[in-house]
PDB file of C-alpha atoms and ligand atoms in Angstrom:
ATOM      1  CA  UNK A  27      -0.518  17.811  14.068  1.00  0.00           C
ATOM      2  CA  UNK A  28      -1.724  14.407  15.339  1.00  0.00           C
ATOM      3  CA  UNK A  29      -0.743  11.127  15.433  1.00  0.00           C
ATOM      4  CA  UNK A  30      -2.945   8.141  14.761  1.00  0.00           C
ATOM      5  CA  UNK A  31      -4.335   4.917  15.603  1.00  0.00           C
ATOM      6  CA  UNK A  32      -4.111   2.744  13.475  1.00  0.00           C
ATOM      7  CA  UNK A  33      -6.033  -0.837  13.508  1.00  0.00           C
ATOM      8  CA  UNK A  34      -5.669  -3.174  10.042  1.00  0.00           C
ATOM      9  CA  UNK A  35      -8.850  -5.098   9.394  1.00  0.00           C
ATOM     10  CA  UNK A  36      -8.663  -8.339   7.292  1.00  0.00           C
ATOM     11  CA  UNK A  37     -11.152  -8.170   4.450  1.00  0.00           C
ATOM     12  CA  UNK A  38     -12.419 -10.645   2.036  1.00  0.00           C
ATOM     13  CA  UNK A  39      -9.847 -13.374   1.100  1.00  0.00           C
ATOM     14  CA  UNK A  40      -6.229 -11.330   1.558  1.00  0.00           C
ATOM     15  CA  UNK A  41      -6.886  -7.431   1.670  1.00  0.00           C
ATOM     16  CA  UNK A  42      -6.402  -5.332   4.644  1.00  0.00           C
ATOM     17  CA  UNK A  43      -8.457  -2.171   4.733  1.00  0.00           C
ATOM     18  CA  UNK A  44      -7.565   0.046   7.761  1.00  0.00           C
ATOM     19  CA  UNK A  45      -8.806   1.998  10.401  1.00  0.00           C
ATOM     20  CA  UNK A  46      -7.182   5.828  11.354  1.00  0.00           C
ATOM     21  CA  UNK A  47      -8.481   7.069  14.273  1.00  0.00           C
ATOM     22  CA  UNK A  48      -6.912  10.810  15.206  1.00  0.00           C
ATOM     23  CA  UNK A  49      -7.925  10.805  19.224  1.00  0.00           C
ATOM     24  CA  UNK A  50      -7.617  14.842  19.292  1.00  0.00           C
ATOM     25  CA  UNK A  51     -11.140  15.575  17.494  1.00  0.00           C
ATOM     26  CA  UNK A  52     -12.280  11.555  17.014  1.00  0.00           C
ATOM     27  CA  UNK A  53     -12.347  11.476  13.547  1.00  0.00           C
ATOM     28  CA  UNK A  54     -11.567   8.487  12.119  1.00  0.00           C
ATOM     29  CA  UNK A  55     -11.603   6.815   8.532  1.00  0.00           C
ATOM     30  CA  UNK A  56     -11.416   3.614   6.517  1.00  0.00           C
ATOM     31  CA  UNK A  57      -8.598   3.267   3.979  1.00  0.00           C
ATOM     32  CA  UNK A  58      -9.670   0.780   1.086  1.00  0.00           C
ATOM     33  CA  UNK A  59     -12.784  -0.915   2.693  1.00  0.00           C
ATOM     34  CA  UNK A  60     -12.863  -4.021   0.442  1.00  0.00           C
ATOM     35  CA  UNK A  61     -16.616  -4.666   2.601  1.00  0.00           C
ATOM     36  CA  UNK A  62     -18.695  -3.528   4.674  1.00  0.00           C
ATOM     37  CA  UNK A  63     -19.052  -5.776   7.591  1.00  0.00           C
ATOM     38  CA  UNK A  64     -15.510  -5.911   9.125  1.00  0.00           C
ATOM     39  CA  UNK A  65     -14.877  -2.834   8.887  1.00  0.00           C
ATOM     40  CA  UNK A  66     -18.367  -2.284  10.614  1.00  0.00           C
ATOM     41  CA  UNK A  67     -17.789  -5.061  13.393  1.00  0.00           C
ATOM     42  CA  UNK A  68     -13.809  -3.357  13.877  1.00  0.00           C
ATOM     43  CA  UNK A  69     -15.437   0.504  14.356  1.00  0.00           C
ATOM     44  CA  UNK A  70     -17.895  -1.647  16.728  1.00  0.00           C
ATOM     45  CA  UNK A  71     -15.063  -2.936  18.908  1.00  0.00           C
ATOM     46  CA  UNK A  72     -13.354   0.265  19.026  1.00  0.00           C
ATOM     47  CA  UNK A  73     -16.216   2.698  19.997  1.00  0.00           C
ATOM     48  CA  UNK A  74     -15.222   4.598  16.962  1.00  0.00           C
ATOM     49  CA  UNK A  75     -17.291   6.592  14.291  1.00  0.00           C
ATOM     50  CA  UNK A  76     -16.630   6.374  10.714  1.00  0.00           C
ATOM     51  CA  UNK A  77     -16.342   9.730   9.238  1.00  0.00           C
ATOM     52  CA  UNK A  78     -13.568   9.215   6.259  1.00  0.00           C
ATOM     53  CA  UNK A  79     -13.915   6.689   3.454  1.00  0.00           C
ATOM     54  CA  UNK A  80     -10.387   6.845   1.664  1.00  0.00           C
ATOM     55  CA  UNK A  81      -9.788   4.315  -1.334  1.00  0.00           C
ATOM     56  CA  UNK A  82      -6.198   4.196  -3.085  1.00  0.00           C
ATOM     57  CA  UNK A  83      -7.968   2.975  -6.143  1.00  0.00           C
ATOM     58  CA  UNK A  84     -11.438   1.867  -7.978  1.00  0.00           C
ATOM     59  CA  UNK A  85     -11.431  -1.885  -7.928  1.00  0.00           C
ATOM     60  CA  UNK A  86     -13.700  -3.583  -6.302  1.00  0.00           C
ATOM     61  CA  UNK A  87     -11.720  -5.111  -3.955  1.00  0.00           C
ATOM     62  CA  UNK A  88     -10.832  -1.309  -2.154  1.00  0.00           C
ATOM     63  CA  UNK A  89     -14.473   0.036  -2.665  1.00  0.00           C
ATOM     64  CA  UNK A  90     -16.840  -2.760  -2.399  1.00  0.00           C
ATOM     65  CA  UNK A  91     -17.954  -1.454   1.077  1.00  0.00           C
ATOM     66  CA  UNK A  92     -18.450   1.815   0.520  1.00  0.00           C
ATOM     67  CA  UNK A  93     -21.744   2.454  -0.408  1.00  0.00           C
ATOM     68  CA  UNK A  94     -22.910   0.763   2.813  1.00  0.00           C
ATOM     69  CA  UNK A  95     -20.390   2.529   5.015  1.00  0.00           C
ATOM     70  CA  UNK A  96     -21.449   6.030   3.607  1.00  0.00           C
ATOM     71  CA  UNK A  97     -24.921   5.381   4.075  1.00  0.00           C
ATOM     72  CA  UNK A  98     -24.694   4.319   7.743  1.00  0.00           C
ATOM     73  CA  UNK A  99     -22.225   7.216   8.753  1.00  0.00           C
ATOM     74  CA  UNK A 100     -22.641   9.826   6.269  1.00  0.00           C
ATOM     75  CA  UNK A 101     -18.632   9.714   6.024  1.00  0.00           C
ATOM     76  CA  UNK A 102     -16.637  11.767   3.457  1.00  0.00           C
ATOM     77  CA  UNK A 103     -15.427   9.783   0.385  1.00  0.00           C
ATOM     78  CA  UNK A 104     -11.781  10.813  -0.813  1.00  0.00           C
ATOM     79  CA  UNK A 105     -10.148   9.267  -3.756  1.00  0.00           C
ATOM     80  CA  UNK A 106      -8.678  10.208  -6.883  1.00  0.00           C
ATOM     81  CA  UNK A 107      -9.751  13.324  -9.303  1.00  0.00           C
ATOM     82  CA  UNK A 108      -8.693  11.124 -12.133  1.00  0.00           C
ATOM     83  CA  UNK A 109     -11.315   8.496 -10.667  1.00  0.00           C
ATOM     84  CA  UNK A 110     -14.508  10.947  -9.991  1.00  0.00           C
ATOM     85  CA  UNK A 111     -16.273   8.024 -12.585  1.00  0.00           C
ATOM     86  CA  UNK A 112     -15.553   4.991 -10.764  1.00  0.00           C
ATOM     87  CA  UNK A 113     -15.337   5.515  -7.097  1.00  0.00           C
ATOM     88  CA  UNK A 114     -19.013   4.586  -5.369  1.00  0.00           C
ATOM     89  CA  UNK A 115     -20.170   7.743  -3.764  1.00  0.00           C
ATOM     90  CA  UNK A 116     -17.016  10.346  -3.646  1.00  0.00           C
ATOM     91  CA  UNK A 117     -17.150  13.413  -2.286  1.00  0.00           C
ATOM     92  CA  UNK A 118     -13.677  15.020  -2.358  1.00  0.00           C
ATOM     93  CA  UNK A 119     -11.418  14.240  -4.913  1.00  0.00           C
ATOM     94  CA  UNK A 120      -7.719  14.899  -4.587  1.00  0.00           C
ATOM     95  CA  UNK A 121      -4.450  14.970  -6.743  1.00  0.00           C
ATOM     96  CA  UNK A 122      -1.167  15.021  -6.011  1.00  0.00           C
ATOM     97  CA  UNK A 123       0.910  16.669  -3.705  1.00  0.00           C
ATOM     98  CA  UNK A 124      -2.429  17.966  -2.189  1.00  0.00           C
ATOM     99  CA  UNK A 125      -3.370  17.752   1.439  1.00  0.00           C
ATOM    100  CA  UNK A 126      -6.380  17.003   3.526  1.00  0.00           C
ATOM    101  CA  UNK A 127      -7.210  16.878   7.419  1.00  0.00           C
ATOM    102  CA  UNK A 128      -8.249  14.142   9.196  1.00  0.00           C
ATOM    103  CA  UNK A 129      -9.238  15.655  11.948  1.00  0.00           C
ATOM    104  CA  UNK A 130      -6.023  17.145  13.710  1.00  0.00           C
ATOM    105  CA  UNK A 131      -3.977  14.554  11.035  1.00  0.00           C
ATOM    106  CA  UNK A 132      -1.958  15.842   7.874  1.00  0.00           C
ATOM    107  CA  UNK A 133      -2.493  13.396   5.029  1.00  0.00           C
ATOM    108  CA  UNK A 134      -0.466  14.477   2.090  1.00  0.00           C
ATOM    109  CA  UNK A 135      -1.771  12.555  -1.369  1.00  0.00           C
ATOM    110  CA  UNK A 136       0.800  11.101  -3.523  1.00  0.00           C
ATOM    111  CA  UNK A 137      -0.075  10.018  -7.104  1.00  0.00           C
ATOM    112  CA  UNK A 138       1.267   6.514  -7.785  1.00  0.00           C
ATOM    113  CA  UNK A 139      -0.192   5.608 -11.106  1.00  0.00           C
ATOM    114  CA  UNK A 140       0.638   2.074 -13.087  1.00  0.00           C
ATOM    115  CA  UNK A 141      -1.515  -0.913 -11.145  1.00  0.00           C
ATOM    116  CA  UNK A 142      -4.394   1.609 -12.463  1.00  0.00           C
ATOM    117  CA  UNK A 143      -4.104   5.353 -13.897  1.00  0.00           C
ATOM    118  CA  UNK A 144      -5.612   7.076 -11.213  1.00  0.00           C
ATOM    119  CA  UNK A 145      -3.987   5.079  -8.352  1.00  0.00           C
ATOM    120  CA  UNK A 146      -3.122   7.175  -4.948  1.00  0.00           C
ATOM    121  CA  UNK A 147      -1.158   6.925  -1.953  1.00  0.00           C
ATOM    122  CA  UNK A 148      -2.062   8.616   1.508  1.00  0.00           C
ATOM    123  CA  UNK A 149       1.163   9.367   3.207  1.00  0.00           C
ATOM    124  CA  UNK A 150       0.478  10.918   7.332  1.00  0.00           C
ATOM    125  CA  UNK A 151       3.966  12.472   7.888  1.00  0.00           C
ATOM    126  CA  UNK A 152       3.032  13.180  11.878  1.00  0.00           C
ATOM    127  CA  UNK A 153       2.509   9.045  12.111  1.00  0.00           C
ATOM    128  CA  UNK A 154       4.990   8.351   9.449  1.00  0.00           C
ATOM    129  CA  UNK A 155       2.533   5.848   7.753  1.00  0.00           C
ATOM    130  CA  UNK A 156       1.894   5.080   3.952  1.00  0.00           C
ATOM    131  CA  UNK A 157      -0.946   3.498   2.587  1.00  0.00           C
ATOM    132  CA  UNK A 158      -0.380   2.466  -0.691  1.00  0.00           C
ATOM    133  CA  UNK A 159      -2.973   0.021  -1.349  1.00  0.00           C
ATOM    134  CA  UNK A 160      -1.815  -1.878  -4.780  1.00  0.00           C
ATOM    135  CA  UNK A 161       1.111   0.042  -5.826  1.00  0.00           C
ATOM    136  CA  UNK A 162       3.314  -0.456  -2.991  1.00  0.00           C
ATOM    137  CA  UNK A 163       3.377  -4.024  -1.741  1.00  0.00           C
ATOM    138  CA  UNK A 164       5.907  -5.459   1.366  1.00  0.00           C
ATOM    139  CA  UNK A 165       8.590  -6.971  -0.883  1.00  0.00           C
ATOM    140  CA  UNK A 166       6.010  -6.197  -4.411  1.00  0.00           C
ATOM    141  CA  UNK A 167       4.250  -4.336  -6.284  1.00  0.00           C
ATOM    142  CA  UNK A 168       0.622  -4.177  -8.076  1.00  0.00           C
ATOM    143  CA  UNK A 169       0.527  -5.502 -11.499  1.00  0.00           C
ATOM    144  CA  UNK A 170       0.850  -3.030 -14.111  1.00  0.00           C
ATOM    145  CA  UNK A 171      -2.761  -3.083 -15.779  1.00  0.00           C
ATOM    146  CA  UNK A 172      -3.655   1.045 -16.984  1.00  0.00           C
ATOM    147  CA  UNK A 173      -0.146   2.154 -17.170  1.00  0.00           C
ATOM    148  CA  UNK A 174       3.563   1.716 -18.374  1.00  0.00           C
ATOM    149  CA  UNK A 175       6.282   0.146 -16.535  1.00  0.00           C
ATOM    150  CA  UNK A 176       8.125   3.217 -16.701  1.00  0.00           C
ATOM    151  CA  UNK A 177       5.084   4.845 -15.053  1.00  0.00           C
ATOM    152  CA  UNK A 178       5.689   2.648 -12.290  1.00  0.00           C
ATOM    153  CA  UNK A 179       8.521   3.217 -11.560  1.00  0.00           C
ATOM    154  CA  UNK A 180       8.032   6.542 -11.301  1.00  0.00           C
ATOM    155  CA  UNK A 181       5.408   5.578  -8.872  1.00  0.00           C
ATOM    156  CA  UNK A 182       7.709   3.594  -6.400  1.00  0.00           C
ATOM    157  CA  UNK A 183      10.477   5.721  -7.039  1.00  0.00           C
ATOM    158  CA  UNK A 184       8.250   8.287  -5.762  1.00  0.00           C
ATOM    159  CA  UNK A 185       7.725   6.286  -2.077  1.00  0.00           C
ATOM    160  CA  UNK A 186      10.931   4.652  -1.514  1.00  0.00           C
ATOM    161  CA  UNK A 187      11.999   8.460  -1.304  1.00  0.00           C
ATOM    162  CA  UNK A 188      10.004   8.621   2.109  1.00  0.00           C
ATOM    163  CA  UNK A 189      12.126   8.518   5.684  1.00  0.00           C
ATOM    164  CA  UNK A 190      13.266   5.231   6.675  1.00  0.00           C
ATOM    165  CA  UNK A 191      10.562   5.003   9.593  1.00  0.00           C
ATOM    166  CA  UNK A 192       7.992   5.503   7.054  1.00  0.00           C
ATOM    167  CA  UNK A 193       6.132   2.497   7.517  1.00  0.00           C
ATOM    168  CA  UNK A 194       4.069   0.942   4.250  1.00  0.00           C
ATOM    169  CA  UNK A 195       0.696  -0.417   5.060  1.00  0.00           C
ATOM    170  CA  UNK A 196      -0.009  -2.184   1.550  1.00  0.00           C
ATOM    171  CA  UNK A 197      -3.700  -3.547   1.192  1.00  0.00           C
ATOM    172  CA  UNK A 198      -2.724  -7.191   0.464  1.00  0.00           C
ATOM    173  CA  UNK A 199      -1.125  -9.882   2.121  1.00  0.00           C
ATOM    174  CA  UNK A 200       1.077 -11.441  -0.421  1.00  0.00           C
ATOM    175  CA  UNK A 201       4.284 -11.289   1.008  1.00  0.00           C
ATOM    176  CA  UNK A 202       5.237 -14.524   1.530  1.00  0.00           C
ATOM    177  CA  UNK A 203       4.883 -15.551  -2.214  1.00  0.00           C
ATOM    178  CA  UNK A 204       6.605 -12.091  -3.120  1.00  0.00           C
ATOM    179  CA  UNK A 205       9.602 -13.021  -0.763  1.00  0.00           C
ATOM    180  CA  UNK A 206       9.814 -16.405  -2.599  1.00  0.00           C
ATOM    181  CA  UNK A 207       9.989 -14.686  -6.493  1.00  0.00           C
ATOM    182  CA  UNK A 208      12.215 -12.020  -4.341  1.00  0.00           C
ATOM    183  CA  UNK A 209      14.971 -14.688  -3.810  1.00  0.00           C
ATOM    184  CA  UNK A 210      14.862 -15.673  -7.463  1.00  0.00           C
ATOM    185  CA  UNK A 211      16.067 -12.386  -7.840  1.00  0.00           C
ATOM    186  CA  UNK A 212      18.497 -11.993  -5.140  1.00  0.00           C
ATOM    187  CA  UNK A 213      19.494 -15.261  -4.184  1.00  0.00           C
ATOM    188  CA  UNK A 214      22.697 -13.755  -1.970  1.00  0.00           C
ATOM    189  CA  UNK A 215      20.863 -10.398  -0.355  1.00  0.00           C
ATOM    190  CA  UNK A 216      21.349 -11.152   3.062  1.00  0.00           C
ATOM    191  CA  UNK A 217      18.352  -8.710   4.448  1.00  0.00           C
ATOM    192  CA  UNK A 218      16.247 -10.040   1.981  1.00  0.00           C
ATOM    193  CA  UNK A 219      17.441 -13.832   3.438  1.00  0.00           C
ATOM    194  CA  UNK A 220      16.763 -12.259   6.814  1.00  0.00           C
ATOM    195  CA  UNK A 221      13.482 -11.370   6.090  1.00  0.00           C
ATOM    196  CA  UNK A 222      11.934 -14.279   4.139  1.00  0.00           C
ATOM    197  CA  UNK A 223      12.933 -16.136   7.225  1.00  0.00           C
ATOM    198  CA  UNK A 224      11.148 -13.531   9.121  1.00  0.00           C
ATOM    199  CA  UNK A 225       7.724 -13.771   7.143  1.00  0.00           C
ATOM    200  CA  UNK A 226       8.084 -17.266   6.962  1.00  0.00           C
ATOM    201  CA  UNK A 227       7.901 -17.359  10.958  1.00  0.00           C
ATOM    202  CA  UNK A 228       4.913 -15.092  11.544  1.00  0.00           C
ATOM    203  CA  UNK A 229       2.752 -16.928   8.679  1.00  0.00           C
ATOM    204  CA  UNK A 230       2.909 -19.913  10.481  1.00  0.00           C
ATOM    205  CA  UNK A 231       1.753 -18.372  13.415  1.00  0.00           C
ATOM    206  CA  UNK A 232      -0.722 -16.733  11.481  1.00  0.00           C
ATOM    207  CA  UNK A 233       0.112 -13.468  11.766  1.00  0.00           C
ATOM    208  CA  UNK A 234       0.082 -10.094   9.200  1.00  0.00           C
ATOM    209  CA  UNK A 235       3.773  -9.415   7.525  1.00  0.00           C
ATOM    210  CA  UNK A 236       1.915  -6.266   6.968  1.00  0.00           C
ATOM    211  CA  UNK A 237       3.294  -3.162   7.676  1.00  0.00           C
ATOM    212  CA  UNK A 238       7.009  -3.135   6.935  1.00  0.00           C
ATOM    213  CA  UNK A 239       9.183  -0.210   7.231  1.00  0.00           C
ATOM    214  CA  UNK A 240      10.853   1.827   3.806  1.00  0.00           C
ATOM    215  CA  UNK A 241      14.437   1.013   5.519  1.00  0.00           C
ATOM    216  CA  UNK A 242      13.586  -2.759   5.420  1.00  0.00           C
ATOM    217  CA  UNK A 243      11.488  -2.578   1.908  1.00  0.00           C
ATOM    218  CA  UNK A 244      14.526  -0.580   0.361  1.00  0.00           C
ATOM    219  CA  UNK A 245      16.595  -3.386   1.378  1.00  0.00           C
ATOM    220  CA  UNK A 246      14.992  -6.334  -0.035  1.00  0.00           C
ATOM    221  CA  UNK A 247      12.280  -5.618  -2.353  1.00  0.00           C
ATOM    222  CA  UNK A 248      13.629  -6.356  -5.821  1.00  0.00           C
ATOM    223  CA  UNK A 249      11.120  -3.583  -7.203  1.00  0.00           C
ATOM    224  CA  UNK A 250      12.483  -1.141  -5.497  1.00  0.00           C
ATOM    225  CA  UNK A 251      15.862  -1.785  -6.192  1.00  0.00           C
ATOM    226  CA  UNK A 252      15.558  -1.395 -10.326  1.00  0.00           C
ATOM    227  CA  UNK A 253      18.766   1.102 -10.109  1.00  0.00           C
ATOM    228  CA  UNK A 254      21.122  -1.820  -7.880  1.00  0.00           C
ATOM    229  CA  UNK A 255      23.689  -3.319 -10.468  1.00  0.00           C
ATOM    230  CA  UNK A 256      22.690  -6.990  -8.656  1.00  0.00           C
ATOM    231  CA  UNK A 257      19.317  -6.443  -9.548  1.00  0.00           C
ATOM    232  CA  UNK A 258      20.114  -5.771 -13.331  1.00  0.00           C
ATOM    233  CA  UNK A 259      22.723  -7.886 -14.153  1.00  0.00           C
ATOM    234  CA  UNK A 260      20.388 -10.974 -12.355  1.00  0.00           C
ATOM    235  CA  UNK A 261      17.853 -10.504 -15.030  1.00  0.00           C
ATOM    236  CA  UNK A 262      20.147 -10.101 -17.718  1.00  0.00           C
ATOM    237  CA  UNK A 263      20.350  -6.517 -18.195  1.00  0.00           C
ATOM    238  CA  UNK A 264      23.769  -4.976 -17.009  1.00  0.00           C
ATOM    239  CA  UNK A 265      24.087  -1.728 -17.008  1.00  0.00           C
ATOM    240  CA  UNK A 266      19.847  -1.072 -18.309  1.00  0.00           C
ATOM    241  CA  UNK A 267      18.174   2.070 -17.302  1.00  0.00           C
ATOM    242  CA  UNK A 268      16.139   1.464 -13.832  1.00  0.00           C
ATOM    243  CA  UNK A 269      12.588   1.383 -15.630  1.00  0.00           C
ATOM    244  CA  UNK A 270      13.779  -1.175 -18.296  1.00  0.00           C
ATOM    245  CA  UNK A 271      15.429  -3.517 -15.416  1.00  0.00           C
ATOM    246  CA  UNK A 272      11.785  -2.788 -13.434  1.00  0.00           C
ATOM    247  CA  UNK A 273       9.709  -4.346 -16.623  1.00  0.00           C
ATOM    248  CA  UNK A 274      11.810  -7.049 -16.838  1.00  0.00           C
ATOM    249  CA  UNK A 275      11.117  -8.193 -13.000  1.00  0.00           C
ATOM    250  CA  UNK A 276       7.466  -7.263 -13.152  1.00  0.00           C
ATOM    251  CA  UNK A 277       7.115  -9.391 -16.647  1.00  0.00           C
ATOM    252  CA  UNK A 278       8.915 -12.278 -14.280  1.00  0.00           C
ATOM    253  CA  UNK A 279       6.810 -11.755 -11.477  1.00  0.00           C
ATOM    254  CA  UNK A 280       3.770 -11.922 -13.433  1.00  0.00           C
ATOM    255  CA  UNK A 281       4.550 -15.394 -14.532  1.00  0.00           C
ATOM    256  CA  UNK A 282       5.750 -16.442 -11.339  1.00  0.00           C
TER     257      UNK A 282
HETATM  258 ZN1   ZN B   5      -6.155  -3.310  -7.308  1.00  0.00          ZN
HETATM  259 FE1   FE B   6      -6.388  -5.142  -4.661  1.00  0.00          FE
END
């Protein structure tokens, strides 16, 4: 039972990979290291050393660093059993609803398949923190590329059911655009007003929207509010089951 530190890293052009670092025993991983050298130069500042890789999913954009990370500290690599093919250099491989230490820290793995079919989340109940790299995003989702809308949903039905505290650390920054299709959803959702005005402010002092808490997601992200009557009858579909309303934003959103 231990709580972590938590540092986000800004990799490549808009991911965040981050850094959990459980004080009690000093172990301390990487969640999606897009590359190497941040993440390097971050442990660096810290004093930390790496000795968890953790990647939500295989593209290249959660994984490109690490190969060089493993080599240099001989860290663990835990993703996915449905992904033992495609993640560079794992070494535990996990499903869902199991659980791993990280150090003194719970993580509990839940499977959140749709932007790709072996797609994870790490949830730490002690430091209420998600990391659901591409399936989760603050007010979005990943693009649906290996599975089925339907699927998901599933998947975000899945972590909107975590406590309200629960705070979602999504491996992108894209939620300024994602407020902006939001509001074509929702024009009159006053939290979601709230917040756009919020985002708005801390991009233009150049600062992460990145993490948000479920309470405030719940309340303004379009995609996961499928089952709100608002949500259905703005995109024409009064009265639709949640997953059908769901494909019809994501369809919008990817043409947005
Ligand atoms: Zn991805
Ligand atoms: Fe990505």
């Amino acid at each position: 039972m231990a709580r972590l530190e938590i540092v986000q890293v800004p990799v490549l052009s808009d991911n965040y990979a981050y850094l959990l670092h459980e004080p009690e025993t000093g172990a301390t991983g990487v969640v999606d290291p897009g590359a190497a050298e941040p993440v390097q130069q971050a442990l660096k500042e810290q004093g930390w050393s790496l000795t968890h890789i953790l990647n939500t999913h295989h593209h290249g954009d959660h994984t490109g660093g690490n190969a060089p990370l493993q080599k240099q500290y001989d860290a663990a690599v835990v993703a996915s059993r449905e992904d033992q093919q495609r993640i560079p250099g794992l070494t535990h491989a996990v499903g869902d609803g199991e659980t791993f230490m990280l150090g003194n820290a719970t993580a509990t793995v839940l499977a959140v398949p749709g932007h790709t079919g072996g797609h994870i989340a790490f949830w730490f109940p002690e430091s209420l923190a998600l990391f659901s790299g591409d399936a989760l995003f603050v007010l979005g989702c990943g693009r649906v590329f290996e599975g089925t809308p339907a699927m998901m949903w599933a998947s975000l039905d899945k972590m909107r059911r975590l406590p309200d505290e629960a705070q979602v650390y999504c491996a992108h920054e894209y939620t300024q655009k994602n407020a902006q299709f939001a509001l074509t959803i929702e024009q009159d959702n006053e939290a979601l007003q709230r917040r756009a005005q919020t985002i708005a402010d801390l991009r233009r002092a150049g600062r992460p929207t990145v993490p948000a808490s479920m309470a405030e997601e719940r309340a303004a992200n379009p995609f996961l509010r499928c089952d709100e009557p608002a949500v259905a009858e703005a995109v024409g579909l009064p009265g639709a089951a949640p997953e059908k309303v769901f494909a019809e934003v994501r369809r919008r959103k990817d043409g947005f």
